[in-house]
């Protein structure tokens, strides 16, 4: 793949891929979501987070919202390779069903935000902000 990219860069110029950057880079933060009959567990990759209060996490019906920033504070030197996804993000995730606002737990440990959500039987619920517990 790298050789293919180099050939395109040579033919079209070094800036060719910049117009496709939003397609080629994965959305941030990266997530894995697991569904059981009455529970959903979300693993969200947010490395380097020092203050869990910097992440805003809330749910409305069957949609989970995650807002924050993946910090990477290197500003000196010329960037040679850019593979670590970082920066501000605002992500919404459609869940397979509405969840109970009173039965949501969120914790952060070793770079992973783990969110446990339980199925809601009544569909008409307000949005709920979710506190995050930091586990060392």
Short mmCIF file of N, CA, C and O in Angstrom, two decimals, residues 1-21 24 80:
data_model
loop_
_atom_site.label_atom_id
_atom_site.label_comp_id
_atom_site.label_asym_id
_atom_site.label_seq_id
_atom_site.Cartn_x
_atom_site.Cartn_y
_atom_site.Cartn_z
N UNK A 1 0.82 -1.19 0.00
CA UNK A 1 0.00 0.00 0.00
C UNK A 1 0.87 1.26 0.00
O UNK A 1 0.55 2.22 -0.67
N UNK A 2 1.95 1.23 0.80
CA UNK A 2 2.84 2.39 0.88
C UNK A 2 3.48 2.68 -0.48
O UNK A 2 3.61 3.83 -0.87
N UNK A 3 3.87 1.62 -1.21
CA UNK A 3 4.48 1.82 -2.53
C UNK A 3 3.46 2.42 -3.48
O UNK A 3 3.78 3.31 -4.28
N UNK A 4 2.23 1.98 -3.40
CA UNK A 4 1.15 2.51 -4.23
C UNK A 4 0.95 4.00 -3.95
O UNK A 4 0.82 4.81 -4.86
N UNK A 5 0.96 4.36 -2.66
CA UNK A 5 0.81 5.76 -2.27
C UNK A 5 1.99 6.59 -2.80
O UNK A 5 1.81 7.69 -3.31
N UNK A 6 3.20 6.06 -2.70
CA UNK A 6 4.38 6.77 -3.20
C UNK A 6 4.29 7.02 -4.71
O UNK A 6 4.66 8.08 -5.20
N UNK A 7 3.78 6.03 -5.43
CA UNK A 7 3.62 6.19 -6.87
C UNK A 7 2.61 7.31 -7.19
O UNK A 7 2.83 8.11 -8.10
N UNK A 8 1.51 7.36 -6.47
CA UNK A 8 0.53 8.43 -6.66
C UNK A 8 1.12 9.78 -6.31
O UNK A 8 0.88 10.77 -7.00
N UNK A 9 1.88 9.84 -5.20
CA UNK A 9 2.53 11.08 -4.81
C UNK A 9 3.48 11.56 -5.91
O UNK A 9 3.53 12.75 -6.23
N UNK A 10 4.21 10.64 -6.47
CA UNK A 10 5.16 10.99 -7.53
C UNK A 10 4.43 11.51 -8.78
O UNK A 10 4.82 12.49 -9.39
N UNK A 11 3.33 10.85 -9.14
CA UNK A 11 2.60 11.20 -10.36
C UNK A 11 1.75 12.48 -10.18
O UNK A 11 1.77 13.37 -11.01
N UNK A 12 1.00 12.57 -9.06
CA UNK A 12 0.06 13.69 -8.85
C UNK A 12 0.62 14.81 -7.99
O UNK A 12 0.01 15.86 -7.87
N UNK A 13 1.74 14.58 -7.32
CA UNK A 13 2.30 15.59 -6.43
C UNK A 13 2.05 15.22 -4.97
O UNK A 13 1.16 14.43 -4.65
N UNK A 14 2.87 15.80 -4.08
CA UNK A 14 2.81 15.45 -2.66
C UNK A 14 1.48 15.77 -1.98
O UNK A 14 1.13 15.18 -0.99
N UNK A 15 0.74 16.72 -2.49
CA UNK A 15 -0.50 17.16 -1.84
C UNK A 15 -1.73 16.37 -2.30
O UNK A 15 -2.84 16.68 -1.89
N UNK A 16 -1.56 15.36 -3.14
CA UNK A 16 -2.69 14.63 -3.71
C UNK A 16 -3.60 14.05 -2.62
O UNK A 16 -4.82 14.15 -2.69
N UNK A 17 -3.02 13.45 -1.59
CA UNK A 17 -3.80 12.74 -0.57
C UNK A 17 -4.50 13.68 0.41
O UNK A 17 -5.42 13.26 1.10
N UNK A 18 -4.10 14.94 0.49
CA UNK A 18 -4.71 15.85 1.45
C UNK A 18 -6.21 16.04 1.21
O UNK A 18 -6.98 16.21 2.15
N UNK A 19 -6.65 15.98 -0.03
CA UNK A 19 -8.08 16.13 -0.31
C UNK A 19 -8.89 14.89 0.10
O UNK A 19 -10.10 14.96 0.22
N UNK A 20 -8.22 13.77 0.35
CA UNK A 20 -8.88 12.53 0.76
C UNK A 20 -8.65 12.21 2.23
O UNK A 20 -9.05 11.16 2.71
N UNK A 21 -8.02 13.11 2.97
CA UNK A 21 -7.62 12.84 4.34
C UNK A 21 -8.80 12.45 5.22
O UNK A 21 -8.70 11.55 6.05
N UNK A 24 -9.53 8.76 4.51
CA UNK A 24 -8.50 7.79 4.83
C UNK A 24 -8.24 7.63 6.33
O UNK A 24 -7.86 6.55 6.77
N UNK A 80 7.26 13.91 10.54
CA UNK A 80 7.74 13.01 9.51
C UNK A 80 6.73 11.90 9.25
O UNK A 80 6.54 11.48 8.12
#
